[in-house]
Short mmCIF file of C-alpha atoms in Angstrom, two decimals:
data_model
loop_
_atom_site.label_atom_id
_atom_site.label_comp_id
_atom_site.label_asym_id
_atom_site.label_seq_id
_atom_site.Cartn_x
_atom_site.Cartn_y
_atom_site.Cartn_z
CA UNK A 1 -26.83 -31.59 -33.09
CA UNK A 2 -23.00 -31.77 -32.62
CA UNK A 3 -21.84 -35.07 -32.04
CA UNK A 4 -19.11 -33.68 -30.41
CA UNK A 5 -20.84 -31.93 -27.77
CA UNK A 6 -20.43 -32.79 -24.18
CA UNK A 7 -24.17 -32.87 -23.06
CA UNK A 8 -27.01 -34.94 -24.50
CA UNK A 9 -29.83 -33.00 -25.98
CA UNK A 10 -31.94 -33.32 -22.91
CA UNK A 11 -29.52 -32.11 -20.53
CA UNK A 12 -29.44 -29.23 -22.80
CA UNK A 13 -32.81 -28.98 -22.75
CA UNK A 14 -32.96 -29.70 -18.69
CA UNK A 15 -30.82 -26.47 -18.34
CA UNK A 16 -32.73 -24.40 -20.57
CA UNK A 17 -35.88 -24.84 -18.31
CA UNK A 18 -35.26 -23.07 -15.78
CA UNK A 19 -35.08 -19.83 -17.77
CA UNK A 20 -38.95 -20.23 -18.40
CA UNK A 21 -39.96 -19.29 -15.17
CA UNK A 22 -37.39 -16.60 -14.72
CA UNK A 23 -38.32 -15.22 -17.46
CA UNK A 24 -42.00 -15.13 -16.66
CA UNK A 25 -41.07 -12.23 -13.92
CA UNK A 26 -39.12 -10.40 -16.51
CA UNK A 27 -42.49 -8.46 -18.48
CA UNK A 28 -44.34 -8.11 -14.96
CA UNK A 29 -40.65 -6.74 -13.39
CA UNK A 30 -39.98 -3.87 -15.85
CA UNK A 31 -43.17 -3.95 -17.94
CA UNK A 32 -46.18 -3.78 -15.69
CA UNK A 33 -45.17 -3.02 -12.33
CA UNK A 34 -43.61 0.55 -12.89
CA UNK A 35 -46.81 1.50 -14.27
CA UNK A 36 -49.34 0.10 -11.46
CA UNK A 37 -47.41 1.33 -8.88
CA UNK A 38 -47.54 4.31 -10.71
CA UNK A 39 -50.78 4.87 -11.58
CA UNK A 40 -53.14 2.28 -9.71
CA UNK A 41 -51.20 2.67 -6.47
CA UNK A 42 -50.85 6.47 -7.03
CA UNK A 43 -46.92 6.87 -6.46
CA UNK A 44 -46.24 8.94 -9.22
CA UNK A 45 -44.32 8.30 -12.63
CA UNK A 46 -40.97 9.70 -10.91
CA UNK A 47 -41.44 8.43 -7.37
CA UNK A 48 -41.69 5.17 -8.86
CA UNK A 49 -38.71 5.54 -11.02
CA UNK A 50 -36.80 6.79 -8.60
CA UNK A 51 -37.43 3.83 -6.31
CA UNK A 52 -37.07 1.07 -9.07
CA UNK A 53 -33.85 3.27 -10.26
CA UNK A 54 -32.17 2.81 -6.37
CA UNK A 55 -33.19 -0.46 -5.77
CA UNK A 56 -31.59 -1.40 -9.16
CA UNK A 57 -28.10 0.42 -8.58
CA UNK A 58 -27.66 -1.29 -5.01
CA UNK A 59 -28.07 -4.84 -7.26
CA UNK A 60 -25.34 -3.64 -9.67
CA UNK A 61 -22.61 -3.52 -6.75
CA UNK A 62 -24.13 -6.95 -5.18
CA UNK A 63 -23.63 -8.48 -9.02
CA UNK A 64 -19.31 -8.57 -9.04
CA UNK A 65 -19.67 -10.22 -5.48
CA UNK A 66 -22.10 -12.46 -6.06
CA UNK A 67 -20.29 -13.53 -9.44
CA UNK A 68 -16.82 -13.49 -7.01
CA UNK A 69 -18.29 -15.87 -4.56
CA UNK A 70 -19.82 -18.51 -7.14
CA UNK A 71 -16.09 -18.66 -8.35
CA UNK A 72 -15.06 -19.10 -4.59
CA UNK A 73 -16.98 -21.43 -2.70
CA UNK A 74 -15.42 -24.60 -3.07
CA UNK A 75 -16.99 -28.55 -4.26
CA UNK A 76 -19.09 -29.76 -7.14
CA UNK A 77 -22.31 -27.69 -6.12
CA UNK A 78 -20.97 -24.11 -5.75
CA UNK A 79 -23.26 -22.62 -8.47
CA UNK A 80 -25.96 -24.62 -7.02
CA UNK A 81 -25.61 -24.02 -3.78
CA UNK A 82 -26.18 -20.43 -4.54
CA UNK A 83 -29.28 -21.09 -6.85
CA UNK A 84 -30.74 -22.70 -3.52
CA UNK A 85 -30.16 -19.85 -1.01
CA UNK A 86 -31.63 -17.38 -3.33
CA UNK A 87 -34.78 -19.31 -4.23
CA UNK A 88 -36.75 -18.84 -0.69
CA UNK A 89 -35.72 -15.22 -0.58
CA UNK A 90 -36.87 -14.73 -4.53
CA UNK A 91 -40.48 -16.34 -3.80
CA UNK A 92 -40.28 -14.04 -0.57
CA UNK A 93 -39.94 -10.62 -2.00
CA UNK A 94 -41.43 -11.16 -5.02
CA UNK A 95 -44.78 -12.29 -3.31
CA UNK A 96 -44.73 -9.31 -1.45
CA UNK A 97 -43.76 -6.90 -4.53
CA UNK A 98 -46.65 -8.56 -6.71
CA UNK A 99 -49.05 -8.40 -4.30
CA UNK A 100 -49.23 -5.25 -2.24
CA UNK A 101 -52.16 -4.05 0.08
CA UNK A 102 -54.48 -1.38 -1.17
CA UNK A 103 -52.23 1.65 0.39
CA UNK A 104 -48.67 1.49 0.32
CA UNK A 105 -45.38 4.21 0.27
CA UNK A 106 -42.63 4.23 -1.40
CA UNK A 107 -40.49 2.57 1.06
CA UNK A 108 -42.84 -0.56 0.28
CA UNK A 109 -41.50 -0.70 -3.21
CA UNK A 110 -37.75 -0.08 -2.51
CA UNK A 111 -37.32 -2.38 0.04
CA UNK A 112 -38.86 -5.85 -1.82
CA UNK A 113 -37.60 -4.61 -5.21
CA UNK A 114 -34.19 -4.01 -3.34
CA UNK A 115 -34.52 -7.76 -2.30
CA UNK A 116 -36.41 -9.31 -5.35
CA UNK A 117 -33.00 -7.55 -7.79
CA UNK A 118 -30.77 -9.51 -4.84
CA UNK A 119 -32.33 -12.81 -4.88
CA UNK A 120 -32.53 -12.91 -8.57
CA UNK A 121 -28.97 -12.28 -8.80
CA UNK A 122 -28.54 -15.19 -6.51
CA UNK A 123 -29.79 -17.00 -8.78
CA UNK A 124 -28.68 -16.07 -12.16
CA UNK A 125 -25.81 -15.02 -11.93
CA UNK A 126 -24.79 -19.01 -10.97
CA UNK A 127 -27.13 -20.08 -13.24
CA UNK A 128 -25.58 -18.30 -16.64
CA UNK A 129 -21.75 -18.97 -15.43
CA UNK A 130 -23.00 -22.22 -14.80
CA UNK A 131 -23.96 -22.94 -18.28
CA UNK A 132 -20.63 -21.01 -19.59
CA UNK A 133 -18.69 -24.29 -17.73
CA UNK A 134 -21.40 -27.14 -18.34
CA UNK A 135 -20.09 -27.75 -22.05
CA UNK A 136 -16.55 -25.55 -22.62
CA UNK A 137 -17.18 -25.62 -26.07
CA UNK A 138 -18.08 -22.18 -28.56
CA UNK A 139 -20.99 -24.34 -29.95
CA UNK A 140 -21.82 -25.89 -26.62
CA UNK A 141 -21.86 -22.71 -25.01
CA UNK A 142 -24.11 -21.47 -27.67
CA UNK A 143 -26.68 -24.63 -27.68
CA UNK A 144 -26.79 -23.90 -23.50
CA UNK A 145 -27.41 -19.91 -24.20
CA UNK A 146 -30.01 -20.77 -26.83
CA UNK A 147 -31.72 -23.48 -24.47
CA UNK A 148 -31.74 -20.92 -21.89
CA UNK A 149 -33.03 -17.87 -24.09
CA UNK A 150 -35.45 -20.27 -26.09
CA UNK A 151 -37.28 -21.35 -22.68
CA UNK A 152 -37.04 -17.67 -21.58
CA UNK A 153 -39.04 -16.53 -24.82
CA UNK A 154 -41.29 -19.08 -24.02
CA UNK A 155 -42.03 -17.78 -20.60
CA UNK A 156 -42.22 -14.09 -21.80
CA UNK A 157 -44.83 -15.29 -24.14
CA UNK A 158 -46.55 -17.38 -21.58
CA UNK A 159 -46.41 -14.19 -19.60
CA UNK A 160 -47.49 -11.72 -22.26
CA UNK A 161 -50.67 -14.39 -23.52
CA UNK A 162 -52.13 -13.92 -19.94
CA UNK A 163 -53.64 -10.05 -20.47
CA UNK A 164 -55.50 -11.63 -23.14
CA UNK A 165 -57.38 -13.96 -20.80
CA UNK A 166 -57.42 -12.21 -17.88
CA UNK A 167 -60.33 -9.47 -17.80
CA UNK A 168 -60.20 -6.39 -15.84
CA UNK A 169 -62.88 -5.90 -13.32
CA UNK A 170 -61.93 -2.39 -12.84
CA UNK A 171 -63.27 0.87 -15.43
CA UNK A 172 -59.77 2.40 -17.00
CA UNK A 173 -57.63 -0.33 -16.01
CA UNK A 174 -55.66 -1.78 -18.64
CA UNK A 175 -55.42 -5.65 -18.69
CA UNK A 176 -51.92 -5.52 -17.92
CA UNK A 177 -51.68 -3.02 -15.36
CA UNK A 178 -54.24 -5.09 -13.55
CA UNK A 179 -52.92 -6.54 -9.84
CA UNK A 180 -54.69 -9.53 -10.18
CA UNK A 181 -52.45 -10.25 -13.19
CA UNK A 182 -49.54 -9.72 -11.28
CA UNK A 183 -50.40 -12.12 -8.91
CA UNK A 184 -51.40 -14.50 -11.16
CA UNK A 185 -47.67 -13.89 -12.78
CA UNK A 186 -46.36 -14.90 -9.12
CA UNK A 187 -47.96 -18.41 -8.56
CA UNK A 188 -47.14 -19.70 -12.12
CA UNK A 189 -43.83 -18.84 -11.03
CA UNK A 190 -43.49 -19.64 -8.04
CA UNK A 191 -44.44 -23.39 -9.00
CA UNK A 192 -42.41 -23.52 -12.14
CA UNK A 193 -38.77 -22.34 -11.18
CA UNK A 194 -38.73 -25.34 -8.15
CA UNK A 195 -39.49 -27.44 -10.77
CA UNK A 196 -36.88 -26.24 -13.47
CA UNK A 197 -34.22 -26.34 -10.43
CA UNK A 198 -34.90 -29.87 -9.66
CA UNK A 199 -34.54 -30.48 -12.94
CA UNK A 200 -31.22 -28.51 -13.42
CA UNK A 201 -29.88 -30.19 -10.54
CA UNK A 202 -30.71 -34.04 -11.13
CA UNK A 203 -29.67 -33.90 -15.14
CA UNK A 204 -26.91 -31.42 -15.68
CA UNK A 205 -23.61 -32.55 -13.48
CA UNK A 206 -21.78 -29.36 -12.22
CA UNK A 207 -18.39 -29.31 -12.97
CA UNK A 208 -15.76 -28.98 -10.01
CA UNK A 209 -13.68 -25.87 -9.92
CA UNK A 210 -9.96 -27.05 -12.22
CA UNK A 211 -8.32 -23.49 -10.84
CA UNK A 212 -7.80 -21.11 -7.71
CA UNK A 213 -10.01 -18.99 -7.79
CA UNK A 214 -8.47 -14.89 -7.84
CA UNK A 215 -9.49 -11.83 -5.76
CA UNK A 216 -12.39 -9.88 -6.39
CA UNK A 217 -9.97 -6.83 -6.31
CA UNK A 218 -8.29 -8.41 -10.04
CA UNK A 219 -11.70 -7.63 -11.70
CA UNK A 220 -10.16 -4.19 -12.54
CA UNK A 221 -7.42 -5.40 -14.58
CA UNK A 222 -9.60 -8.04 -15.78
CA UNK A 223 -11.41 -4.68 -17.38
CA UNK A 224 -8.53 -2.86 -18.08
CA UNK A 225 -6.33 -5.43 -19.77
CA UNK A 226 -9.20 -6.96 -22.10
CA UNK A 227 -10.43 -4.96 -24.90
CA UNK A 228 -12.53 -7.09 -25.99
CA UNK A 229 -14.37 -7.60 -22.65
CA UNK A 230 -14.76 -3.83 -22.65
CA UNK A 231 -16.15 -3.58 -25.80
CA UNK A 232 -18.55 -5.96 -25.22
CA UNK A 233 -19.76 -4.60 -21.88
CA UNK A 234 -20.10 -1.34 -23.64
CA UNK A 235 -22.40 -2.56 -26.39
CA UNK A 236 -24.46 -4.83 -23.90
CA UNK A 237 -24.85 -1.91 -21.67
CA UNK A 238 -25.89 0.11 -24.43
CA UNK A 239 -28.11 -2.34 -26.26
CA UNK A 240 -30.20 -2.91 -22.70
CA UNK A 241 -30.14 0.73 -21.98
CA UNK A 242 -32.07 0.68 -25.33
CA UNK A 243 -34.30 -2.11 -24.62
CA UNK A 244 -35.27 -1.05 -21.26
CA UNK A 245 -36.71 2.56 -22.15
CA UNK A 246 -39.29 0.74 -24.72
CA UNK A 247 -39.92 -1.64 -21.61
CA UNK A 248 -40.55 0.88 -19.45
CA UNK A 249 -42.68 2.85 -21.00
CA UNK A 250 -44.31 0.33 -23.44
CA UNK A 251 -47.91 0.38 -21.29
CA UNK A 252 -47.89 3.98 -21.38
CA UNK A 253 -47.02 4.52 -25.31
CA UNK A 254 -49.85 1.46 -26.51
CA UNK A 255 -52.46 3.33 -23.68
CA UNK A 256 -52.17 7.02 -24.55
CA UNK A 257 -49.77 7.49 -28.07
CA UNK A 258 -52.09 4.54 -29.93
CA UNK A 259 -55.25 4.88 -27.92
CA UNK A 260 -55.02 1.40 -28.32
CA UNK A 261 -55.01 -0.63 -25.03
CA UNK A 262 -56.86 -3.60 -26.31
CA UNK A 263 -53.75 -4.40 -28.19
CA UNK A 264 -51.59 -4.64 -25.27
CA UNK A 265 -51.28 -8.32 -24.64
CA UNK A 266 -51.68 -9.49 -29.11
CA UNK A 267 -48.48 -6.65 -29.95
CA UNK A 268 -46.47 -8.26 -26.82
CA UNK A 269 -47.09 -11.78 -28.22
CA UNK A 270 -46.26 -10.53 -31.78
CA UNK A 271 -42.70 -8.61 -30.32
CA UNK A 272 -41.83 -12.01 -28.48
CA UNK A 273 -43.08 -14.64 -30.82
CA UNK A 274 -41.16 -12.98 -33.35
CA UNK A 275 -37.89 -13.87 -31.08
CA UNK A 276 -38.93 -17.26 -30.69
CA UNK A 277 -39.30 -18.07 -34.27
CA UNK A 278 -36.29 -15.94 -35.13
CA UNK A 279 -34.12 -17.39 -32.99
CA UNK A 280 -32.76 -21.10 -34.86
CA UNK A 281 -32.02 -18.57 -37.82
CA UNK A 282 -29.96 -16.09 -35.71
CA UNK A 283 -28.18 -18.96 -34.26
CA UNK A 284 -27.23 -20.38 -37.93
CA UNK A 285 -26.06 -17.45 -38.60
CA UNK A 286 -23.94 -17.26 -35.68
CA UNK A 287 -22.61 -20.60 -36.98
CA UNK A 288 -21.93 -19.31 -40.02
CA UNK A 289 -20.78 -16.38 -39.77
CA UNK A 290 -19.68 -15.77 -36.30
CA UNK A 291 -21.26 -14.69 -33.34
CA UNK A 292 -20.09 -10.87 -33.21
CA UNK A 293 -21.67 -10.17 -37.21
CA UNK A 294 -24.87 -11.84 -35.94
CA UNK A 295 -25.22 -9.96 -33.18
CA UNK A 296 -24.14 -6.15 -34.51
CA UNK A 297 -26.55 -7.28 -37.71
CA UNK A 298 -29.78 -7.73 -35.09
CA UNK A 299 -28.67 -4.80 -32.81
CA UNK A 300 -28.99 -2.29 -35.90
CA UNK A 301 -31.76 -4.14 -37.19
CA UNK A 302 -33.75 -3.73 -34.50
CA UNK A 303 -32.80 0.02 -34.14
CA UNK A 304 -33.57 0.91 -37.87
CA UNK A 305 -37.09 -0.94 -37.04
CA UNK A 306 -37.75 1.73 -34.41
CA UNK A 307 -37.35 5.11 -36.74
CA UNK A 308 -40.83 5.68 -37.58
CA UNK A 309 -42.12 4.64 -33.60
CA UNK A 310 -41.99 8.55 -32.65
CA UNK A 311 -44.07 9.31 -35.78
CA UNK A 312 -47.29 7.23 -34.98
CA UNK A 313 -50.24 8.55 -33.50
CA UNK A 314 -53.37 7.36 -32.31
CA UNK A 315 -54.88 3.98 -34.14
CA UNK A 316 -51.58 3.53 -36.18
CA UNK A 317 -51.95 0.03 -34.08
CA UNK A 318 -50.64 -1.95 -37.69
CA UNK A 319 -47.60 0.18 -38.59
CA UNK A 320 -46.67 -0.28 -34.75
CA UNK A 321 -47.16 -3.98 -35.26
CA UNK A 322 -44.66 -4.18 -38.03
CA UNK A 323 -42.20 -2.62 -35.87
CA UNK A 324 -43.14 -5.14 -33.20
CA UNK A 325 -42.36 -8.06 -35.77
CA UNK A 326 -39.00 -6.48 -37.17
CA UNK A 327 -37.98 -5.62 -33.64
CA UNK A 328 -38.96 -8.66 -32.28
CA UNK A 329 -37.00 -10.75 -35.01
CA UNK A 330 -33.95 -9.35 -33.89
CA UNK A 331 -34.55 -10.42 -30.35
CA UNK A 332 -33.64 -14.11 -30.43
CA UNK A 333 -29.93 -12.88 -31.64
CA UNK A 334 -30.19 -10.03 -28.62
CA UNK A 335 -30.84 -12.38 -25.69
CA UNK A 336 -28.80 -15.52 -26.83
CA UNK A 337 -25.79 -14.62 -28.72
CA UNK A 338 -23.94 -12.16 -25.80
CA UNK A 339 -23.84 -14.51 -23.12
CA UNK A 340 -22.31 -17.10 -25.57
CA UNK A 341 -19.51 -14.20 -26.22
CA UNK A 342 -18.99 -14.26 -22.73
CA UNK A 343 -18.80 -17.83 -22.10
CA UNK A 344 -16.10 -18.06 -24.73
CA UNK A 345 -13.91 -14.39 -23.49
CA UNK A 346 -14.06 -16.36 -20.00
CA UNK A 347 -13.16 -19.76 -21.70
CA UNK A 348 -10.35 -18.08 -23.47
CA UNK A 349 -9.03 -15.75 -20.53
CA UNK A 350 -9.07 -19.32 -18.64
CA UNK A 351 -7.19 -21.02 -20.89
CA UNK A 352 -4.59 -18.24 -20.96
CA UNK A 353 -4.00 -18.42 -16.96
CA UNK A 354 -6.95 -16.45 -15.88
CA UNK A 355 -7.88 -18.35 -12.97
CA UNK A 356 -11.39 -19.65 -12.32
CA UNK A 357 -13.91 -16.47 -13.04
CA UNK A 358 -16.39 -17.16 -14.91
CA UNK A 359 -18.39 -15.78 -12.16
CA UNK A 360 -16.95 -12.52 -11.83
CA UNK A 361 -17.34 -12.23 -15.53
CA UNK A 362 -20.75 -13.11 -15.39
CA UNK A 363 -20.64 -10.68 -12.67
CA UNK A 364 -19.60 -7.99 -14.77
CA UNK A 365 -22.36 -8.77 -17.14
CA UNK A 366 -25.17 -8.82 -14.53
CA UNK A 367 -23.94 -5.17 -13.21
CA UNK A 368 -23.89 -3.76 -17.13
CA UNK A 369 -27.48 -5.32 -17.39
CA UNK A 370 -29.11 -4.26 -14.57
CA UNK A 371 -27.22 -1.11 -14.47
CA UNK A 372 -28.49 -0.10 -17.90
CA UNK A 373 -32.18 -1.33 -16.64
CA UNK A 374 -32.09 1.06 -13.68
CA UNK A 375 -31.09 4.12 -15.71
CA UNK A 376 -33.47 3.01 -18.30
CA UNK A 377 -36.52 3.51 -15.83
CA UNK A 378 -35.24 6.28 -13.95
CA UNK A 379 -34.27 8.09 -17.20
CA UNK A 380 -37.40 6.91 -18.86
CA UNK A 381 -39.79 7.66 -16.43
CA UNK A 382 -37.89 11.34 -15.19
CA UNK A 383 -37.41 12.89 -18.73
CA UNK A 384 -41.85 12.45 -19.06
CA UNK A 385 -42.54 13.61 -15.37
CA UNK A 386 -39.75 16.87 -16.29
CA UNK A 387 -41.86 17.65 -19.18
CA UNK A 388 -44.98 17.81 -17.80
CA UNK A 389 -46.15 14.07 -18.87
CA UNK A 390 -49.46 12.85 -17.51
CA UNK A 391 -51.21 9.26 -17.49
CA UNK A 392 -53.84 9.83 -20.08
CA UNK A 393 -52.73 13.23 -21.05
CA UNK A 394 -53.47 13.58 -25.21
CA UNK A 395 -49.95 15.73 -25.43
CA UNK A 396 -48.11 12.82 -26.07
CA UNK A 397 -45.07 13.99 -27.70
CA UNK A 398 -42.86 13.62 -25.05
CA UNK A 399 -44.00 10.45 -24.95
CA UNK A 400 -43.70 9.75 -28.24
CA UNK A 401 -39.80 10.41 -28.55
CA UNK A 402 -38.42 8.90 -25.09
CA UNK A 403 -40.43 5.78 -26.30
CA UNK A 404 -39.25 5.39 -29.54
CA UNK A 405 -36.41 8.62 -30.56
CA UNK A 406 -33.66 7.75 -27.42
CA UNK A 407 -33.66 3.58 -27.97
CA UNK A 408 -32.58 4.13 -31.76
CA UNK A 409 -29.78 6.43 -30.78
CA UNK A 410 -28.53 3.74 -28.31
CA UNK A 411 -29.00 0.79 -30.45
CA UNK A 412 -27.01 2.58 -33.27
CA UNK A 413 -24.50 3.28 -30.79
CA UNK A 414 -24.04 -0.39 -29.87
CA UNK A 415 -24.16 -1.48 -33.48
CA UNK A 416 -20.89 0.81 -33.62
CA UNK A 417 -18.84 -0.51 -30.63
CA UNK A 418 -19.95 -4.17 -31.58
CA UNK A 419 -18.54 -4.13 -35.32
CA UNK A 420 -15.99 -1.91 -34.51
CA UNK A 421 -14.35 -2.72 -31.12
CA UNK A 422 -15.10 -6.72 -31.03
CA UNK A 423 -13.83 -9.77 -32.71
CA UNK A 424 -15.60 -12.97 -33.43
CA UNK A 425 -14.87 -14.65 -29.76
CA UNK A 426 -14.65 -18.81 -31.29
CA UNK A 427 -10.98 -18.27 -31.82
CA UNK A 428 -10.42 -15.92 -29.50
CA UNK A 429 -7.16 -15.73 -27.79
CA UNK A 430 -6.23 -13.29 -24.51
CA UNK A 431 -3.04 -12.76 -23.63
CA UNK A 432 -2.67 -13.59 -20.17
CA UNK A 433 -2.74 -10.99 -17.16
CA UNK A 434 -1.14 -11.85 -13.96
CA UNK A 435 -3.44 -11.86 -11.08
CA UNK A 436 -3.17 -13.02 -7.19
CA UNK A 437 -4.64 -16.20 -6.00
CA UNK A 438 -6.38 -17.02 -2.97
CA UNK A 439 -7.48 -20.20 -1.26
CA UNK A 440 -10.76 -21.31 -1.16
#
């Protein structure tokens, strides 16, 4: 570790932990809940991705103000504070989202997505800003990303081993479309992310705000003056808009493309173990040979991996488990190494007179994320219900190249804007912008 560093390994490791349970929701969010809705519940593939799709874009507007007021409120415990207000309302909706009764409507599914997308914001939004300012540092800001994404792989895996010991009671069900997995999914956690707040809270000291905070309204020149800001939201949006079709639509391709749903929950282990192991190698590399390379290397990677995907058919369940590994190598290097480029472009615009905004830039991030994620199911789940696409249909072409033809398009797109528009951010300087202050 660096002995230079400004937290001890455990704090490091105490703000990592609360990504574990937030990252449990992530596979039931945008892997298995489109599809029971869907299917189980009998919505409809584009009912359902219109309503996840909605629900999503009003959570990219709340993401800027959310990110704005974490900057604003004033004291020690601003980021905090926020982390606490959201955690009621999170356990709230998502209990109700997880668990619905036997006949619901669409309106069911908007409105506690629409407030499960605004209490996670409420959360993580503070959360990642929070470890952008914990330790100021390039390498400290990549040890608290890492921390973070390595406990979040861990969840995701926790989340993804459960199919595999949970049996369906149901004939046709798949394992993971199963409600009672989703529920199970919401107790596990709904008692881990308390605990990996407390823990947050008691080890990791939040640091007071050093600047004035700046109007929301300067986050358009903070886009317009900052190339490098806008070529990383590009590529992030892109590279998520590419991940998020897969996620989609995963349960769908393994059921009806392979004809293989018994190897649902050991190719989601295999995807996100892969990212586990991978990711103290893609993190050297960052080291040595800057963050940006690393990243643009795994994003094309990872899309090169997926070029044979619309080519499978039915029992090809081991050449779609090699993609699964290669894919899922790249993914330690996806999910750690952009929020440490952030951390340091919102270091560096601080240091040049930026104000206090790490929150609006995390902001900014949140909205690219979840804005790609909601155009990701809506697209996703639209292009197969315009061409005809039914749950257990054997025509699975369609399905075949919205799966696995549009992500390598978009990853190769990102690859582009990452090498070509972005500099390695450790040195980074940004010339200053001037901006209007405002009092707490």
């Amino acid at each position: 570790m660096n002995p230079n560093a400004n937290l001890s390994l455990g704090q490091v490791l105490a703000y990592g932990a609360t990504g574990l349970p937030l990252a449990i929701m992530g596979i039931p969010l945008y892997v298995y809940l489109p599809p029971f809705y869907a299917q189980q519940l009998g919505l409809g593939l584009g009912a359902v991705g219109l309503a996840l799709m909605i629900s999503r874009l009003w959570d990219v507007i709340l993401d800027p103000i959310v990110g704005f007021y974490a900057d604003l409120i004033p004291g020690r415990h601003r980021r905090k504070t926020l982390m606490l207000i959201g955690l009621p309302l999170f356990l709230l909706a998502t209990y109700f989202l997880l668990n619905p009764p036997p006949q619901v409507g669409i309106a069911y599914l908007y409105l506690w997505a629409m407030l499960g997308f605004l209490a996670w914001t409420l959360i993580t939004i503070p959360y990642t800003s929070f470890g952008a300012e914990a330790d100021p540092t390039p390498q400290g800001r990549t040890r608290l990303s890492a921390s973070r994404e390595g406990f979040g792989l861990i969840g995701v895996i926790l989340a993804a081993s459960l199919p595999v010991f949970l049996t369906s009671h149901t004939s046709g069900e798949t394992q993971a479309a199963n409600g009672d997995l989703l529920s199970v999914v919401f107790w596990l956690m709904a008692i881990l992310l308390p605990i990996g707040l407390v823990l947050l809270f008691v080890a990791v000291p939040e640091k007071p705000a050093t600047r004035r905070p700046i109007k929301l309204s300067a986050g358009w020149p903070l886009l317009r003056d900052n190339r490098q800001l806008r070529g990383t939201l590009v590529g992030f949006f892109l590279n998520n808009l590419a991940n998020g079709i897969p996620a989609a639509l995963f349960i769908l391709f393994i059921n009806d493309r392979l004809a293989a749903p018994q190897a649902l929950g050991p190719l989601l282990l295999l995807y996100f173990g892969a990212g586990i192991v991978a990711l103290p190698f893609w993190t050297w590399v960052a080291h040595r040979y800057g963050k940006r390379s690393a990243w643009g290397f795994s994003i094309t990677l990872a899309g090169f991996s997926f070029l044979a995907v619309p080519f499978l058919h039915s029992g090809d369940v081991t050449a779609f488990a090699m993609v699964c590994l290669i894919s899922g190598f790249s993914l330690g290097a996806d999910m750690a190494l952009p929020a440490s480029i952030q951390g340091d472009l919102a270091g560096a615009d601080a240091d040049a007179g930026g104000g206090d905004r790490a929150g609006l830039f995390f902001g900014l991030f949140g909205l690219v994320t979840k804005l790609a994620l909601a155009i990701a199911v809506g697209l996703g789940y639209g292009l197969l219900s315009l061409a005809g696409y039914q749950s257990g249909d054997s025509h699975t072409d369609a399905l075949a190249w919205v799966y696995g033809g549009l992500p390598v398009l978009f990853k190769l797109a990102a690859a582009l804007i990452v090498f070509r528009y972005l500099h390695d951010t450790e040195s980074l300087v940004i010339s200053s912008t001037k901006i209007k202050e405002v009092s707490p």
